[in-house]
PDB file of C-alpha atoms in Angstrom:
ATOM      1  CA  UNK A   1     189.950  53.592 194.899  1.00  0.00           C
ATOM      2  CA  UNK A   2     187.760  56.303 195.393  1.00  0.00           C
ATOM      3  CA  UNK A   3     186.418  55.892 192.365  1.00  0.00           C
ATOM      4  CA  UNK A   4     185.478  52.732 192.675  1.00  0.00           C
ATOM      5  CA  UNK A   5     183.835  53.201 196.353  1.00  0.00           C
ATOM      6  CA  UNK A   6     181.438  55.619 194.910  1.00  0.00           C
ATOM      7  CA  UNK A   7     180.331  53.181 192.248  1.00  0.00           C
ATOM      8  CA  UNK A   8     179.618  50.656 194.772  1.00  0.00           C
ATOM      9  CA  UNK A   9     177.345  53.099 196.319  1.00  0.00           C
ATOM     10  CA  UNK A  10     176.336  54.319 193.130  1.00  0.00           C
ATOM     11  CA  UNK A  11     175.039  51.530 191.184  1.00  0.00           C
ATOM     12  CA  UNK A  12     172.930  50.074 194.272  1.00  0.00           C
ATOM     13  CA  UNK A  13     170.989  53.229 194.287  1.00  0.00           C
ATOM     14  CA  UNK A  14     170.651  53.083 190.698  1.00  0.00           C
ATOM     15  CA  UNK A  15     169.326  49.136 190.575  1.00  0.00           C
ATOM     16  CA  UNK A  16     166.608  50.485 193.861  1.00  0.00           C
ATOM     17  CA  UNK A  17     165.401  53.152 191.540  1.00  0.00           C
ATOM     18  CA  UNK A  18     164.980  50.871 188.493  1.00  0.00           C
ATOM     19  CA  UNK A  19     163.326  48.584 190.488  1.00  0.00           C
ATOM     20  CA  UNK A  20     161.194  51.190 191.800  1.00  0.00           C
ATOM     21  CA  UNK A  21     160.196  52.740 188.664  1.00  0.00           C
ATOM     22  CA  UNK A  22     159.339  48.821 187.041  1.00  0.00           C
ATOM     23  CA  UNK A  23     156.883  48.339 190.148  1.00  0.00           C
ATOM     24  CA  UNK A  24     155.601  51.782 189.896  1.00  0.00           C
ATOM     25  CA  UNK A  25     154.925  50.971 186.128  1.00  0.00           C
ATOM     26  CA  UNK A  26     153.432  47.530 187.120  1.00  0.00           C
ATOM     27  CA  UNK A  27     151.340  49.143 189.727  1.00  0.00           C
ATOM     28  CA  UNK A  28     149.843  52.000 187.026  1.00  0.00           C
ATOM     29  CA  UNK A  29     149.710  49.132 184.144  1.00  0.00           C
ATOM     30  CA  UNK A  30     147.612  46.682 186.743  1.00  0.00           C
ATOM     31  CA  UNK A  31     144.535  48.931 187.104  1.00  0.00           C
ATOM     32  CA  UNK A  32     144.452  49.707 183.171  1.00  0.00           C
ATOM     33  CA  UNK A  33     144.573  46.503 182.536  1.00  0.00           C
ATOM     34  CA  UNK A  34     141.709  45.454 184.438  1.00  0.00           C
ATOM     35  CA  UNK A  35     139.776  48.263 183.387  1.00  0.00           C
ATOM     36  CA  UNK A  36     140.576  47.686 179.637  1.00  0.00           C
ATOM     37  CA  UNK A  37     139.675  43.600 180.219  1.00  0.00           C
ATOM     38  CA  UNK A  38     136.254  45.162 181.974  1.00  0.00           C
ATOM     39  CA  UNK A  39     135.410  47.331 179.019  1.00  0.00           C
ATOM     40  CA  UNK A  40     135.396  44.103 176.450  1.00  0.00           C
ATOM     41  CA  UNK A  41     131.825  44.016 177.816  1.00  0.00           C
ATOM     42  CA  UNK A  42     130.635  47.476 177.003  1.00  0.00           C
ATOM     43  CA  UNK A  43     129.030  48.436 173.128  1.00  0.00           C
ATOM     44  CA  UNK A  44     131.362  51.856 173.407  1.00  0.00           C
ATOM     45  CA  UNK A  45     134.775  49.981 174.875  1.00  0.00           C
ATOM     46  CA  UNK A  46     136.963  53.217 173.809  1.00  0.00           C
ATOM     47  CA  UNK A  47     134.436  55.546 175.966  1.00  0.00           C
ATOM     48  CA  UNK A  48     134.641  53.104 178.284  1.00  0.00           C
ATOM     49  CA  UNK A  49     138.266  53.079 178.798  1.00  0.00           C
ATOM     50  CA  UNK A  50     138.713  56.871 178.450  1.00  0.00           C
ATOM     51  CA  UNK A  51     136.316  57.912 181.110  1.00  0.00           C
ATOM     52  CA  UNK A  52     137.492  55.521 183.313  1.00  0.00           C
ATOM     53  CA  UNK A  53     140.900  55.367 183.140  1.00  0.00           C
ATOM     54  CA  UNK A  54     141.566  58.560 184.720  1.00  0.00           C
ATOM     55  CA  UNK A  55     139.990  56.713 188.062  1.00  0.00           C
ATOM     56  CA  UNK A  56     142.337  53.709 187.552  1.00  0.00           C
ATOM     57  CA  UNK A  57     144.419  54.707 190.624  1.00  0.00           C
ATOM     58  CA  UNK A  58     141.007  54.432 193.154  1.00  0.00           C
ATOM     59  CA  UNK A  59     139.200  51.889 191.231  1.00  0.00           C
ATOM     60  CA  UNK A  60     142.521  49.260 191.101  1.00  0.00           C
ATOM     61  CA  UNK A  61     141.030  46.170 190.527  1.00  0.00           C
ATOM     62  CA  UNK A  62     137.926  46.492 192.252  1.00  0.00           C
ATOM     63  CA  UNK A  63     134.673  44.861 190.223  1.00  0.00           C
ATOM     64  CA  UNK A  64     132.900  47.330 192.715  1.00  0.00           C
ATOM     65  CA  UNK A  65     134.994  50.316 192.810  1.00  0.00           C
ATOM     66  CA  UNK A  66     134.520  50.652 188.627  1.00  0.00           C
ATOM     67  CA  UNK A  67     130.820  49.840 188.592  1.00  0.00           C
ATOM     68  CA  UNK A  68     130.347  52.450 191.293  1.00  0.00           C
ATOM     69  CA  UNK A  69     132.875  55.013 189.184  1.00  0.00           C
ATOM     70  CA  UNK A  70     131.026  53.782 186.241  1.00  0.00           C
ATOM     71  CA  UNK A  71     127.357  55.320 187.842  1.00  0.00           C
ATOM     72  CA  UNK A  72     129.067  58.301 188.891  1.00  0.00           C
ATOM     73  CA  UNK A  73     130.516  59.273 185.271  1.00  0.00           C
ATOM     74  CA  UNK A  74     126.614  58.400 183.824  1.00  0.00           C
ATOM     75  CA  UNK A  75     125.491  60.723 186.640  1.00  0.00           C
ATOM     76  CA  UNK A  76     128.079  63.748 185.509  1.00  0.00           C
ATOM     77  CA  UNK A  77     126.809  63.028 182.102  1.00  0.00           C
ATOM     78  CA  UNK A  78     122.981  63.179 182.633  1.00  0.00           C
ATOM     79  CA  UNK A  79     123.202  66.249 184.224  1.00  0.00           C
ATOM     80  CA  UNK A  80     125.081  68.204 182.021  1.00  0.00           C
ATOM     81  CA  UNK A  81     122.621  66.779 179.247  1.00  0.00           C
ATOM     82  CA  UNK A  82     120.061  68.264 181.574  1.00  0.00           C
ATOM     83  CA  UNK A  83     121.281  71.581 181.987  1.00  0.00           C
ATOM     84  CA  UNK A  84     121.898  71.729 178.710  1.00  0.00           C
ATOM     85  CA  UNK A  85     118.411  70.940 177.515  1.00  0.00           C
ATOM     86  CA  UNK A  86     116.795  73.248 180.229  1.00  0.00           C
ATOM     87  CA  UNK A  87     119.271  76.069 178.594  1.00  0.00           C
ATOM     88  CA  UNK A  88     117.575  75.278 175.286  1.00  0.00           C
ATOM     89  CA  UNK A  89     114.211  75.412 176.317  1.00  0.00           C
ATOM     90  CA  UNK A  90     114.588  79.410 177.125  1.00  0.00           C
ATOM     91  CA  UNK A  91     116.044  79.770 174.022  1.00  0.00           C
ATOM     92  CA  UNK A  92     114.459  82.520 171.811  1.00  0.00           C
ATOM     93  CA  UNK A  93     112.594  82.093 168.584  1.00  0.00           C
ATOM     94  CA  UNK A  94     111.766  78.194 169.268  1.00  0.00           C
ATOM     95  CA  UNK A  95     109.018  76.674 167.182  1.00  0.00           C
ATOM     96  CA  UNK A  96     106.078  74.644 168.870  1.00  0.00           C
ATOM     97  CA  UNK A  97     107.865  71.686 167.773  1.00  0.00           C
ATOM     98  CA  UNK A  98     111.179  72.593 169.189  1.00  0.00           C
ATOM     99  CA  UNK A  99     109.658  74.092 172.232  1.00  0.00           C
ATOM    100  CA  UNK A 100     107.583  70.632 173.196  1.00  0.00           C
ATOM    101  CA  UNK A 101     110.107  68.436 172.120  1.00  0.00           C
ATOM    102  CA  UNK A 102     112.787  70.012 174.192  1.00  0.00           C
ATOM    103  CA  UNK A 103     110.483  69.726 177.167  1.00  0.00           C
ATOM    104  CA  UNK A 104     109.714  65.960 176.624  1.00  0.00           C
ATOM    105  CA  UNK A 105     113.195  65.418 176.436  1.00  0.00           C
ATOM    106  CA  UNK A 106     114.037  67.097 179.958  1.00  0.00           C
ATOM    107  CA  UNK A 107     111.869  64.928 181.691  1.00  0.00           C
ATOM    108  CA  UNK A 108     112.873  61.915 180.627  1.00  0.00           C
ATOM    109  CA  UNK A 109     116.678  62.918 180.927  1.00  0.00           C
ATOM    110  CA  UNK A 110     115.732  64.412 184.310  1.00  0.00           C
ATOM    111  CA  UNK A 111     114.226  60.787 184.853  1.00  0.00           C
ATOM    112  CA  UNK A 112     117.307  59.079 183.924  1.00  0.00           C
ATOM    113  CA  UNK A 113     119.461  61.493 186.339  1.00  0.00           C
ATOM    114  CA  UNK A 114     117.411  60.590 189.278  1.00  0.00           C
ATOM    115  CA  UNK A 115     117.094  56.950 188.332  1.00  0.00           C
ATOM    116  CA  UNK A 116     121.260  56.713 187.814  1.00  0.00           C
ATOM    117  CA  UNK A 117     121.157  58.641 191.376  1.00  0.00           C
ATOM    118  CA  UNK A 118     119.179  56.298 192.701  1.00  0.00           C
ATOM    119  CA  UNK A 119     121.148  53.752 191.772  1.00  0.00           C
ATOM    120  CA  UNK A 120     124.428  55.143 193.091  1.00  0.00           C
ATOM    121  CA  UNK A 121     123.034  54.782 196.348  1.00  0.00           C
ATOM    122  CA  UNK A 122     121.837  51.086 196.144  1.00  0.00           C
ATOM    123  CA  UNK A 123     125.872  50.727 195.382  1.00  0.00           C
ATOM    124  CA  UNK A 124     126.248  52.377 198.412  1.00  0.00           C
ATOM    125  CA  UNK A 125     124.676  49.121 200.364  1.00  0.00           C
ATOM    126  CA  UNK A 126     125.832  46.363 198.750  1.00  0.00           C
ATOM    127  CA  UNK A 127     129.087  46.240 200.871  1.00  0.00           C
ATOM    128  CA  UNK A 128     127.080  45.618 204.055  1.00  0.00           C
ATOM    129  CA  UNK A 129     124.608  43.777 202.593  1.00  0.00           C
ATOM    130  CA  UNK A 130     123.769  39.680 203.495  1.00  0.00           C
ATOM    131  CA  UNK A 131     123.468  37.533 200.040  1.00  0.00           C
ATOM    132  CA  UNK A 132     119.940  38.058 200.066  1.00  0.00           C
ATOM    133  CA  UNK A 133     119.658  41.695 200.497  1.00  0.00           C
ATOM    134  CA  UNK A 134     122.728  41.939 198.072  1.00  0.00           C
ATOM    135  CA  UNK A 135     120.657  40.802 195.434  1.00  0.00           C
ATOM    136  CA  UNK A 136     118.163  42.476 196.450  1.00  0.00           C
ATOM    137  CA  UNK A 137     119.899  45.666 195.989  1.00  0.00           C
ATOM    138  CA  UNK A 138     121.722  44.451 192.794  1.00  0.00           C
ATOM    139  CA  UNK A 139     118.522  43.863 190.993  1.00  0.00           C
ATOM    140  CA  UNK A 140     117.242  47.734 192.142  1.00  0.00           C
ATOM    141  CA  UNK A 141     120.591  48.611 190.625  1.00  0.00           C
ATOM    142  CA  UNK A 142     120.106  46.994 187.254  1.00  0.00           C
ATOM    143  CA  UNK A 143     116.437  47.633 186.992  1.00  0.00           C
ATOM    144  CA  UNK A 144     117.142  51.318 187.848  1.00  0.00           C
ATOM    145  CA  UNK A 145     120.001  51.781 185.413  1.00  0.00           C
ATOM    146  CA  UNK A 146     118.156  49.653 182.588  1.00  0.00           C
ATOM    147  CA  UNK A 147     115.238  52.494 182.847  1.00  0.00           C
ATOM    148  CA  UNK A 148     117.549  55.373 183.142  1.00  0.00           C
ATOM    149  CA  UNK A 149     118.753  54.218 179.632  1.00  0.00           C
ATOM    150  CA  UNK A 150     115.370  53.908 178.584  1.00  0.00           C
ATOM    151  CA  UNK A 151     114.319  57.185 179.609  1.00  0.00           C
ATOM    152  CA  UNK A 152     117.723  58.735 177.771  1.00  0.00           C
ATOM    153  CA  UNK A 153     116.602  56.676 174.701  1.00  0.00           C
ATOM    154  CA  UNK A 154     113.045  58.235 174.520  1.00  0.00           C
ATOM    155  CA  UNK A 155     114.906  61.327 174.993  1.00  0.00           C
ATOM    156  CA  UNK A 156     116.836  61.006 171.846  1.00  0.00           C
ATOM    157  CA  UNK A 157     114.016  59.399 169.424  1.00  0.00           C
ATOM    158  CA  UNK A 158     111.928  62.130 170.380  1.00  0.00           C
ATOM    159  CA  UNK A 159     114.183  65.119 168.963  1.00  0.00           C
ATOM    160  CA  UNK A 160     114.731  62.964 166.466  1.00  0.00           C
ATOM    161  CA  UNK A 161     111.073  62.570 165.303  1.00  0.00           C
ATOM    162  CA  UNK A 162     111.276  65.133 162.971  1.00  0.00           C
ATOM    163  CA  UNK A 163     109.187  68.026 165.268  1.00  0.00           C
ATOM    164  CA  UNK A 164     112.669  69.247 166.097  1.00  0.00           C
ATOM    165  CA  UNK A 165     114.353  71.740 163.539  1.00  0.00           C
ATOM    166  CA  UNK A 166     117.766  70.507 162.059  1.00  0.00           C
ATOM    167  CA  UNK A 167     119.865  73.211 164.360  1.00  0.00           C
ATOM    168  CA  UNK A 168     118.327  72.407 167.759  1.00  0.00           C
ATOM    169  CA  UNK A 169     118.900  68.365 167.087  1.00  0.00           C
ATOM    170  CA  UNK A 170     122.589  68.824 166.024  1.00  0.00           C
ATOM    171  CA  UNK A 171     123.689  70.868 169.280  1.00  0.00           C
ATOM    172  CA  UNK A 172     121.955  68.904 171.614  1.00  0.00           C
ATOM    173  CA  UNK A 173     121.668  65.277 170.435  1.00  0.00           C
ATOM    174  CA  UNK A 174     125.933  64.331 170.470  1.00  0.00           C
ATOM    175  CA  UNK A 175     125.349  65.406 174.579  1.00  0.00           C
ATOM    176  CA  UNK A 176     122.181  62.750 174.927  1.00  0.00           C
ATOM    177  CA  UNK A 177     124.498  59.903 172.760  1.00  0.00           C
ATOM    178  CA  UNK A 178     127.430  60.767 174.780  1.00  0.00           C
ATOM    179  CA  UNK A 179     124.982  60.134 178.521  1.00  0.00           C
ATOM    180  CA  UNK A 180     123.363  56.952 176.641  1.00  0.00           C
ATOM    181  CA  UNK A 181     126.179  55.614 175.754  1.00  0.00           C
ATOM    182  CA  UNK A 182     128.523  55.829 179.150  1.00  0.00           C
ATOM    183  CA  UNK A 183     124.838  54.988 180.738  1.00  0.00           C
ATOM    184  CA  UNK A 184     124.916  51.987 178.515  1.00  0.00           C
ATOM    185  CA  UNK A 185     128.202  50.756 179.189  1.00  0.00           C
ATOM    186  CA  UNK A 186     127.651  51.392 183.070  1.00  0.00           C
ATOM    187  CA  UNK A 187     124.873  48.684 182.538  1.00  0.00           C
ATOM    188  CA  UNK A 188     127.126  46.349 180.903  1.00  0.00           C
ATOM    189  CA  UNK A 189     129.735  46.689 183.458  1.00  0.00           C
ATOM    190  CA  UNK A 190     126.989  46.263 186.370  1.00  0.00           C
ATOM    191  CA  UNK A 191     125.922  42.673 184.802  1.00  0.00           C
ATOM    192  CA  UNK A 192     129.255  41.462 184.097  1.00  0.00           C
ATOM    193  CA  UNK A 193     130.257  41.571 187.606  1.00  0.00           C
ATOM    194  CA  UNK A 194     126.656  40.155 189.053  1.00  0.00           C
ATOM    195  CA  UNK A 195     128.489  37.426 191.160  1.00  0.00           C
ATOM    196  CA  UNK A 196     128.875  37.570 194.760  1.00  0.00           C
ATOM    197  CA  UNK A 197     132.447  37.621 194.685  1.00  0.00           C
ATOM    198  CA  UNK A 198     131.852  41.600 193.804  1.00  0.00           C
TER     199      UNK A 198
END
């Protein structure tokens, strides 16, 4: 009797916490998902996914929320690119070569950074923005971003002009790729989700 009393209280308790662990599950699958759908539109879909999915909890399913997260990871990226380069130009021993391509470099990555900055903050008014001054904003946004990549581009070919010694290129050029690229696929991200449903 007894026995069976506490398996009328146990197996309740144990059908509530399966059911809470399959919506739990559901709720954590729901966000990857949509982040893993979003990335389709991105040239570097497994960087996409991997730098964003450790957001998935605050960016849900929001078309804004992961463009915004998006800018922010491009930002993180820039500047450590940045710092990076500036570390390299007081490096000792640099050729002339080294030494100017290094500095062209950290102005146009330096550009990008406060381009992808910008940017972030045009994000920042889209939410109270009417439809006209939403696209408005949305275009800065895309232009902006577009030019950052640019500028991280330039950065790139120029190391990789051949004024650049063979030892400076390989420890600083997988840093630029890595900012293009997440730059890049913050672009692709921004026009997919250009409607004003965002």
């Amino acid at each position: 009797m007894a026995g069976n009393q506490i398996c009328a209280i146990t197996i309740p308790i144990l059908i509530l916490c399966v059911a809470s662990s399959a919506a739990l599950a559901q709720t954590t699958k729901q966000p990857m998902s949509f982040i893993n759908l979003s990335c389709r539109a991105t040239l570097y879909r497994t960087l996409c996914v991997q730098s964003l999915s450790v957001y998935a909890a605050s960016i849900n399913r929001s078309p804004h929320r992961l463009t915004h997260t998006a800018l922010l990871v491009s930002l993180a990226k820039a500047k450590s690119a940045k710092s990076y380069v500036s570390l390299m130009t007081k490096t000792k021993g640099l050729g002339r070569g080294d030494r100017e391509a290094l500095k062209d470099c950290l102005e146009n990555i330096g550009a990008a950074e406060g381009r992808i900055r910008g940017s972030i903050q045009e994000m920042g008014l889209l939410g109270r923005a009417s439809k006209r001054e939403f696209q408005w904003h949305l275009s800065n946004v895309q232009t902006w971003v577009s030019a950052a990549l640019t500028s991280e581009n330039t950065c790139i070919d120029g190391l990789g002009e051949g004024g650049v010694s063979r030892n400076v290129n390989a420890k600083i050029t997988p840093m630029l790729e890595n900012a293009k690229q997440v730059t890049s696929n913050a672009l692709a991200l921004i026009n997919k989700f250009v409607a004003p449903e965002y």
